[in-house]
Tab-separated table of C-alpha atoms in Angstrom:
chain	number	residue	atom	x	y	z
A	1	MET	CA	0.043	-0.004	0.041
A	2	PRO	CA	2.694	2.761	0.708
A	3	ASP	CA	3.926	2.203	-2.827
A	4	VAL	CA	0.528	2.774	-4.194
A	5	ILE	CA	0.057	5.918	-2.179
A	6	GLY	CA	3.507	7.132	-2.832
A	7	ASP	CA	2.999	6.630	-6.618
A	8	ASN	CA	0.006	8.886	-6.529
A	9	VAL	CA	1.777	11.589	-4.420
A	10	ASP	CA	4.808	11.587	-6.886
A	11	ARG	CA	2.506	11.853	-9.806
A	12	LEU	CA	0.821	14.828	-8.253
A	13	VAL	CA	3.955	16.699	-7.371
A	14	SER	CA	5.636	15.979	-10.613
A	15	VAL	CA	2.987	17.490	-12.932
A	16	GLU	CA	4.822	20.082	-14.885
A	17	MET	CA	3.454	23.646	-15.108
A	18	ARG	CA	6.061	25.710	-16.821
A	19	ASN	CA	6.207	28.621	-19.373
A	20	ARG	CA	7.511	27.439	-22.661
A	21	GLY	CA	10.353	30.232	-22.363
A	22	LEU	CA	11.905	28.318	-19.621
A	23	ASN	CA	13.263	24.568	-19.558
A	24	TYR	CA	10.135	22.989	-20.726
A	25	ASN	CA	8.764	19.421	-20.997
A	26	ILE	CA	11.511	18.013	-18.876
A	27	VAL	CA	10.001	17.316	-15.386
A	28	SER	CA	8.520	13.799	-16.296
A	29	GLY	CA	11.828	12.731	-17.877
A	30	ILE	CA	14.056	13.851	-14.944
A	31	TYR	CA	11.668	12.437	-12.421
A	32	GLY	CA	11.449	9.084	-14.302
A	33	GLU	CA	15.305	8.680	-14.495
A	34	ALA	CA	15.671	9.728	-10.692
A	35	ARG	CA	13.030	6.920	-9.872
A	36	ARG	CA	14.637	4.369	-12.271
A	37	GLU	CA	18.146	5.000	-10.952
A	38	GLY	CA	16.809	4.609	-7.397
A	39	GLY	CA	15.288	1.159	-8.073
A	40	GLY	CA	11.969	1.989	-9.458
A	41	ARG	CA	9.854	2.723	-6.213
A	42	PRO	CA	8.108	5.901	-5.615
A	43	LEU	CA	10.585	8.539	-4.351
A	44	SER	CA	8.379	9.991	-1.631
A	45	THR	CA	7.856	6.575	-0.130
A	46	ARG	CA	11.530	5.865	-0.097
A	47	ILE	CA	12.573	9.082	1.568
A	48	ALA	CA	9.880	8.876	4.208
A	49	GLU	CA	10.810	5.229	5.011
A	50	ALA	CA	14.461	6.198	5.201
A	51	LEU	CA	13.859	9.119	7.621
A	52	ILE	CA	11.620	6.964	9.810
A	53	GLU	CA	14.393	4.294	9.887
A	54	LYS	CA	17.300	6.610	10.694
A	55	VAL	CA	15.870	9.528	12.748
A	56	LYS	CA	15.051	8.955	16.497
A	57	PRO	CA	13.544	11.296	19.093
A	58	GLY	CA	16.127	13.912	19.852
A	59	ASP	CA	18.222	13.449	16.698
A	60	SER	CA	19.165	16.530	14.729
A	61	VAL	CA	18.418	16.666	10.852
A	62	PHE	CA	20.084	19.275	8.802
A	63	ILE	CA	17.801	20.881	6.038
A	64	VAL	CA	19.877	22.962	3.580
A	65	THR	CA	18.223	25.418	1.406
A	66	GLY	CA	18.849	28.568	-0.402
A	67	ALA	CA	18.875	29.663	-4.089
A	68	GLY	CA	19.147	33.251	-5.556
A	69	TYR	CA	21.548	35.888	-4.978
A	70	ALA	CA	22.127	39.750	-5.147
A	71	PRO	CA	21.540	41.707	-7.146
A	72	GLU	CA	18.636	39.907	-8.715
A	73	SER	CA	17.248	38.182	-5.570
A	74	PRO	CA	19.177	39.425	-2.477
A	75	ASN	CA	17.455	37.127	-0.148
A	76	GLY	CA	16.803	34.030	-2.351
A	77	GLU	CA	13.603	32.748	-3.818
A	78	ILE	CA	10.194	31.433	-2.748
A	79	ASP	CA	10.972	27.936	-3.816
A	80	GLY	CA	12.992	26.391	-1.028
A	81	PRO	CA	12.321	27.930	2.284
A	82	PRO	CA	8.509	26.775	2.357
A	83	GLY	CA	9.446	23.228	1.651
A	84	ALA	CA	12.266	23.316	4.198
A	85	ALA	CA	9.846	24.579	6.941
A	86	ALA	CA	7.230	21.964	5.939
A	87	LEU	CA	9.929	19.283	6.420
A	88	ALA	CA	11.023	20.766	9.769
A	89	ARG	CA	7.487	20.769	10.995
A	90	ALA	CA	6.885	17.241	10.140
A	91	LEU	CA	10.199	16.040	11.576
A	92	PHE	CA	9.649	18.004	14.707
A	93	TRP	CA	6.118	16.794	15.362
A	94	GLY	CA	6.161	13.277	13.674
A	95	LEU	CA	9.724	12.084	14.672
A	96	GLN	CA	10.547	14.354	17.570
A	97	ALA	CA	13.563	15.467	15.797
A	98	VAL	CA	15.522	18.652	16.084
A	99	PRO	CA	15.442	20.484	12.727
A	100	VAL	CA	18.655	22.377	11.979
A	101	TYR	CA	18.301	24.925	9.069
A	102	VAL	CA	21.637	25.221	7.211
A	103	THR	CA	21.908	28.118	4.803
A	104	GLU	CA	23.732	31.348	4.013
A	105	ARG	CA	23.026	34.641	5.898
A	106	CYS	CA	21.430	36.172	2.834
A	107	HIS	CA	18.894	33.326	2.712
A	108	ALA	CA	18.021	33.136	6.462
A	109	PRO	CA	15.120	35.716	6.662
A	110	PRO	CA	12.748	33.853	4.375
A	111	VAL	CA	13.554	30.490	5.998
A	112	VAL	CA	12.848	31.947	9.511
A	113	ALA	CA	9.812	33.782	8.283
A	114	SER	CA	8.598	30.402	6.654
A	115	SER	CA	9.268	28.334	9.658
A	116	GLN	CA	7.741	30.598	12.225
A	117	ALA	CA	4.570	30.897	9.926
A	118	LEU	CA	4.173	27.225	10.453
A	119	GLY	CA	4.730	27.411	14.211
A	120	ILE	CA	8.216	26.205	14.347
A	121	MET	CA	10.253	28.852	16.066
A	122	VAL	CA	13.935	29.225	15.233
A	123	ARG	CA	15.785	29.315	18.550
A	124	ASP	CA	19.316	28.999	19.925
A	125	PHE	CA	20.819	25.410	19.683
A	126	GLU	CA	20.513	24.569	23.343
A	127	LEU	CA	16.870	25.663	23.598
A	128	ALA	CA	16.068	23.682	20.476
A	129	LYS	CA	18.090	20.494	21.398
A	130	GLN	CA	17.473	20.384	25.086
A	131	ARG	CA	14.065	21.882	25.514
A	132	ARG	CA	12.305	21.095	22.175
A	133	MET	CA	11.441	24.820	21.546
A	134	GLY	CA	11.690	24.504	17.826
A	135	ALA	CA	14.527	24.611	15.169
A	136	CYS	CA	17.778	26.197	15.214
A	137	MET	CA	20.067	27.582	12.452
A	138	GLU	CA	23.603	27.371	11.113
A	139	ASN	CA	24.882	29.999	8.551
A	140	ALA	CA	27.793	29.085	6.110
A	141	PRO	CA	30.881	31.207	6.148
A	142	VAL	CA	31.073	34.013	3.515
A	143	GLU	CA	34.603	32.809	2.251
A	144	GLN	CA	34.641	29.426	0.308
A	145	SER	CA	37.954	28.636	1.857
A	146	ALA	CA	36.220	28.166	5.328
A	147	VAL	CA	33.289	25.973	4.219
A	148	ALA	CA	34.810	22.503	4.501
A	149	SER	CA	36.238	22.988	8.106
A	150	TRP	CA	32.892	24.611	9.034
A	151	ALA	CA	31.084	21.526	7.610
A	152	ALA	CA	32.995	19.304	9.863
A	153	GLU	CA	32.695	21.495	12.887
A	154	ILE	CA	28.643	21.639	12.587
A	155	PHE	CA	28.584	17.891	11.985
A	156	ASP	CA	30.579	17.411	15.244
A	157	LYS	CA	28.320	19.813	17.047
A	158	HIS	CA	25.019	18.420	15.936
A	159	LYS	CA	25.775	14.900	14.963
A	160	PRO	CA	22.912	14.914	12.559
A	161	ALA	CA	21.079	11.608	11.566
A	162	ALA	CA	20.163	12.858	8.272
A	163	ILE	CA	20.844	15.810	5.901
A	164	ILE	CA	18.387	17.079	3.310
A	165	ALA	CA	18.946	19.604	0.639
A	166	ILE	CA	16.022	21.380	-1.008
A	167	GLU	CA	16.264	23.807	-3.716
A	168	ARG	CA	19.961	24.307	-2.859
A	169	LEU	CA	22.311	24.987	-5.778
A	170	GLY	CA	25.205	22.483	-6.176
A	171	PRO	CA	28.289	22.878	-8.285
A	172	ASN	CA	28.863	21.644	-11.759
A	173	GLU	CA	32.067	19.898	-12.901
A	174	GLN	CA	33.888	23.185	-13.104
A	175	GLY	CA	32.959	23.860	-9.433
A	176	LEU	CA	30.460	26.597	-10.327
A	177	LEU	CA	26.896	27.256	-9.247
A	178	HIS	CA	24.317	28.033	-11.745
A	179	TYR	CA	20.788	29.220	-12.220
A	180	SER	CA	18.727	26.728	-14.304
A	181	THR	CA	19.202	28.580	-17.573
A	182	GLY	CA	23.086	28.718	-17.672
A	183	VAL	CA	23.792	31.817	-15.827
A	184	VAL	CA	26.221	31.981	-12.971
A	185	PRO	CA	25.087	34.078	-9.999
A	186	LYS	CA	27.225	36.513	-8.083
A	187	ASN	CA	28.439	36.216	-4.421
A	188	TRP	CA	27.493	32.477	-4.093
A	189	VAL	CA	29.027	30.045	-1.647
A	190	ASP	CA	29.147	26.254	-2.378
A	191	VAL	CA	27.936	24.286	0.662
A	192	SER	CA	28.257	20.849	-1.001
A	193	PRO	CA	31.233	20.012	1.337
A	194	LEU	CA	28.299	19.254	3.762
A	195	PHE	CA	27.266	16.353	1.681
A	196	ASP	CA	30.909	15.190	1.373
A	197	GLU	CA	30.984	15.112	5.116
A	198	ALA	CA	27.746	13.204	5.202
A	199	HIS	CA	29.173	10.569	2.809
A	200	LYS	CA	32.256	10.133	4.907
A	201	ARG	CA	30.269	9.760	8.141
A	202	GLY	CA	27.664	7.501	6.759
A	203	VAL	CA	24.904	9.988	7.126
A	204	LEU	CA	21.706	9.750	5.361
A	205	SER	CA	21.543	12.339	2.638
A	206	ILE	CA	18.569	13.388	0.693
A	207	GLY	CA	18.359	15.776	-2.434
A	208	ILE	CA	15.232	17.614	-3.632
A	209	GLY	CA	15.299	19.829	-6.709
A	210	ASP	CA	13.390	20.483	-9.902
A	211	ASN	CA	15.967	21.453	-12.503
A	212	GLY	CA	19.201	19.567	-12.181
A	213	ASN	CA	21.222	22.505	-10.908
A	214	GLU	CA	20.597	21.517	-7.304
A	215	ILE	CA	22.321	19.291	-4.792
A	216	GLY	CA	21.541	15.691	-5.328
A	217	PHE	CA	21.525	15.506	-9.223
A	218	GLY	CA	25.064	14.016	-9.120
A	219	ARG	CA	23.110	10.618	-8.896
A	220	ILE	CA	22.072	11.096	-12.395
A	221	HIS	CA	24.672	13.544	-13.805
A	222	PRO	CA	25.527	11.749	-17.146
A	223	PHE	CA	21.708	11.713	-17.920
A	224	MET	CA	21.263	15.347	-16.974
A	225	LYS	CA	24.242	16.302	-19.351
A	226	LYS	CA	22.485	14.822	-22.275
A	227	PHE	CA	18.822	15.557	-21.411
A	228	HIS	CA	18.695	19.123	-19.855
A	229	PRO	CA	18.508	22.006	-22.228
A	230	TYR	CA	21.472	23.423	-20.360
A	231	GLY	CA	23.255	20.047	-19.692
A	232	SER	CA	26.366	20.850	-21.611
A	233	ARG	CA	26.002	24.533	-22.371
A	234	THR	CA	25.558	27.896	-20.733
A	235	GLN	CA	24.862	31.444	-21.520
A	236	TYR	CA	28.662	32.309	-21.463
A	237	GLU	CA	31.599	31.086	-23.489
A	238	GLY	CA	33.372	28.071	-21.682
A	239	GLY	CA	30.705	26.814	-19.585
A	240	THR	CA	30.207	22.983	-19.521
A	241	GLY	CA	26.506	23.013	-18.334
A	242	VAL	CA	24.404	23.500	-15.110
A	243	PRO	CA	23.735	20.023	-13.735
A	244	SER	CA	25.165	19.589	-10.301
A	245	VAL	CA	27.761	16.897	-9.684
A	246	THR	CA	26.948	16.494	-5.907
A	247	SER	CA	25.202	13.318	-5.124
A	248	THR	CA	22.913	12.141	-2.339
A	249	ASP	CA	21.816	8.798	-1.220
A	250	ILE	CA	18.105	9.513	-2.544
A	251	LEU	CA	17.152	12.219	-5.115
A	252	PHE	CA	13.722	13.370	-5.571
A	253	ALA	CA	13.037	15.399	-8.673
A	254	ALA	CA	9.661	17.067	-9.165
A	255	SER	CA	7.905	19.819	-10.756
A	256	ILE	CA	8.674	22.400	-7.941
A	257	SER	CA	10.973	21.601	-5.067
A	258	ASN	CA	8.579	22.769	-2.340
A	259	TRP	CA	5.987	20.385	-3.795
A	260	ALA	CA	8.429	17.388	-3.586
A	261	ALA	CA	9.004	18.316	0.198
A	262	TYR	CA	5.280	18.337	0.637
A	263	GLY	CA	5.076	14.858	-0.955
A	264	VAL	CA	7.653	13.593	1.611
A	265	VAL	CA	5.659	15.166	4.393
A	266	ALA	CA	2.578	13.496	3.020
A	267	MET	CA	4.245	10.036	3.234
A	268	LEU	CA	5.557	10.716	6.683
A	269	ALA	CA	1.885	11.562	7.717
A	270	TYR	CA	0.639	8.445	6.095
A	271	PHE	CA	3.357	6.136	7.814
A	272	LEU	CA	2.826	7.766	11.131
A	273	GLN	CA	-0.984	8.125	10.894
A	274	LYS	CA	-0.831	11.743	11.720
A	275	LEU	CA	-2.718	13.682	9.106
A	276	ASP	CA	-1.933	17.062	10.754
A	277	LEU	CA	1.768	16.740	9.879
A	278	ILE	CA	0.678	18.167	6.574
A	279	GLN	CA	-0.039	21.799	6.914
A	280	THR	CA	-3.505	23.068	5.899
A	281	ALA	CA	-3.994	24.980	2.748
A	282	GLU	CA	-4.563	28.219	4.892
A	283	LEU	CA	-1.217	27.506	6.691
A	284	GLU	CA	0.421	27.307	3.344
A	285	LYS	CA	-1.061	30.702	2.330
A	286	ARG	CA	0.154	32.112	5.461
A	287	MET	CA	3.692	30.675	4.958
A	288	ILE	CA	3.963	31.814	1.329
A	289	TRP	CA	3.074	35.373	2.174
A	290	ALA	CA	5.535	35.281	5.025
A	291	CYS	CA	8.340	34.111	2.923
A	292	LEU	CA	7.633	36.604	0.228
A	293	ASP	CA	7.406	39.415	2.722
A	294	ALA	CA	10.735	38.444	4.074
A	295	GLY	CA	12.394	38.729	0.613
A	296	GLY	CA	12.139	35.357	-0.741
A	297	TRP	CA	10.725	36.519	-3.873
A	298	GLU	CA	9.109	34.608	-6.918
A	299	MET	CA	12.161	33.875	-9.168
A	300	ARG	CA	10.534	34.831	-12.587
A	301	TYR	CA	10.049	38.568	-12.352
A	302	LEU	CA	11.803	39.155	-8.952
A	303	THR	CA	8.736	40.548	-7.135
A	304	SER	CA	6.829	39.667	-3.981
A	305	ARG	CA	3.613	38.398	-6.102
A	306	PHE	CA	1.632	35.480	-4.691
A	307	ILE	CA	3.493	33.038	-7.109
A	308	VAL	CA	5.879	30.014	-6.643
A	309	ASP	CA	8.050	29.097	-9.512
A	310	GLY	CA	5.511	30.705	-11.961
A	311	THR	CA	2.486	29.030	-10.524
A	312	GLU	CA	-0.081	30.926	-8.641
A	313	GLY	CA	0.051	30.629	-4.823
A	314	GLU	CA	-3.346	28.954	-4.960
A	315	SER	CA	-1.893	26.175	-6.860
A	316	SER	CA	0.365	25.363	-3.936
A	317	MET	CA	-2.562	25.587	-1.611
A	318	ALA	CA	-4.378	23.112	-3.832
A	319	ILE	CA	-1.442	20.700	-3.817
A	320	ILE	CA	-1.585	20.705	0.062
A	321	GLN	CA	-5.267	20.108	0.039
A	322	LEU	CA	-5.013	17.219	-2.371
A	323	LEU	CA	-2.215	15.697	-0.490
A	324	ARG	CA	-4.157	15.901	2.817
A	325	ASP	CA	-7.070	14.280	1.181
A	326	MET	CA	-5.028	11.449	-0.141
A	327	VAL	CA	-3.560	10.807	3.399
A	328	ARG	CA	-6.987	11.227	5.076
A	329	ILE	CA	-8.698	8.820	2.848
A	330	ASN	CA	-5.910	6.197	3.240
A	331	ILE	CA	-5.473	6.196	6.901
A	332	SER	CA	-9.274	6.081	7.452
A	333	THR	CA	-10.922	2.793	8.364
A	334	PRO	CA	-11.827	0.899	5.157
A	335	ASP	CA	-15.509	1.889	4.564
A	336	ARG	CA	-17.762	1.489	1.479
A	337	GLY	CA	-20.518	3.710	2.983
A	338	LEU	CA	-24.243	2.600	2.799
A	339	ALA	CA	-24.520	2.272	-0.964
A	340	HIS	CA	-21.935	-0.233	-1.894
A	341	GLY	CA	-22.363	-3.180	0.387
A	342	LYS	CA	-19.987	-5.053	2.695
A	343	ILE	CA	-16.264	-4.810	2.144
A	344	ASN	CA	-15.881	-8.699	1.853
A	345	GLY	CA	-19.191	-9.001	0.038
């Protein structure tokens, strides 16, 4: 049954809704390759099962996000922080974990705003770890040369049971971060050494993305080089393509990264029989507006309109409602109602 439900969840969150001027008609192909490479089972099911197996009460879980930089988007974009917050909420209430947001200082305001809109306060480490007062946060150094040692230090400090990247840009084979259409942003920091550290320590790693330039897509890098419109080219001379070489244990590719995260939350809710791990549509609306108001803008036109990756905010609300109903129906006692006779009849 989990694979049946997970298949429907995956289908819902991987329905492509993109303007033809962007990387178009690619989501089903990328999702299909990620699923095939991972053994063929639904990706939301596999991730939820892995988290339940690895994460115990009191364990820390790193949630890494952040895409978009000044001057275009000084605090990043609307895709990423809401998904990170939804995961944090489900991990906090469902697995009694301690969510640790890991980001850059420029991306922190939308992450904090999204989290607090869902009722997960961002507190000092001791309050979060010892007294279950919410999540805490670690910000990356501003100098790339300090990132590797910082990654080792926060792994030693928090000893995470898992690390999840959602809409977090990862380096290509030249070591450069890219937007999805072959542009290198300014002022970026590459935090992929966190995932090198996870691999060395045997910590479960999960990557969530929607375009191939995010951490996790190293699992299907050869495919992305050939399949993606900017797989082997960029908008500048000498570029070798946007796909990330950073791999994770499991990769979930979907239409919008937030939606993939919501799919994982839905499967956690199913396995744990706790519908309210999935935020309501009204909470989703509240969170999107909080993220936008904190500077996590929509990435098409770089404004605070009620839009997520080109889709109206109401579409994200609808995705949440559909996921909640999927889970509600499937955790309910089997019941044919009055019109259809006995279940075993």
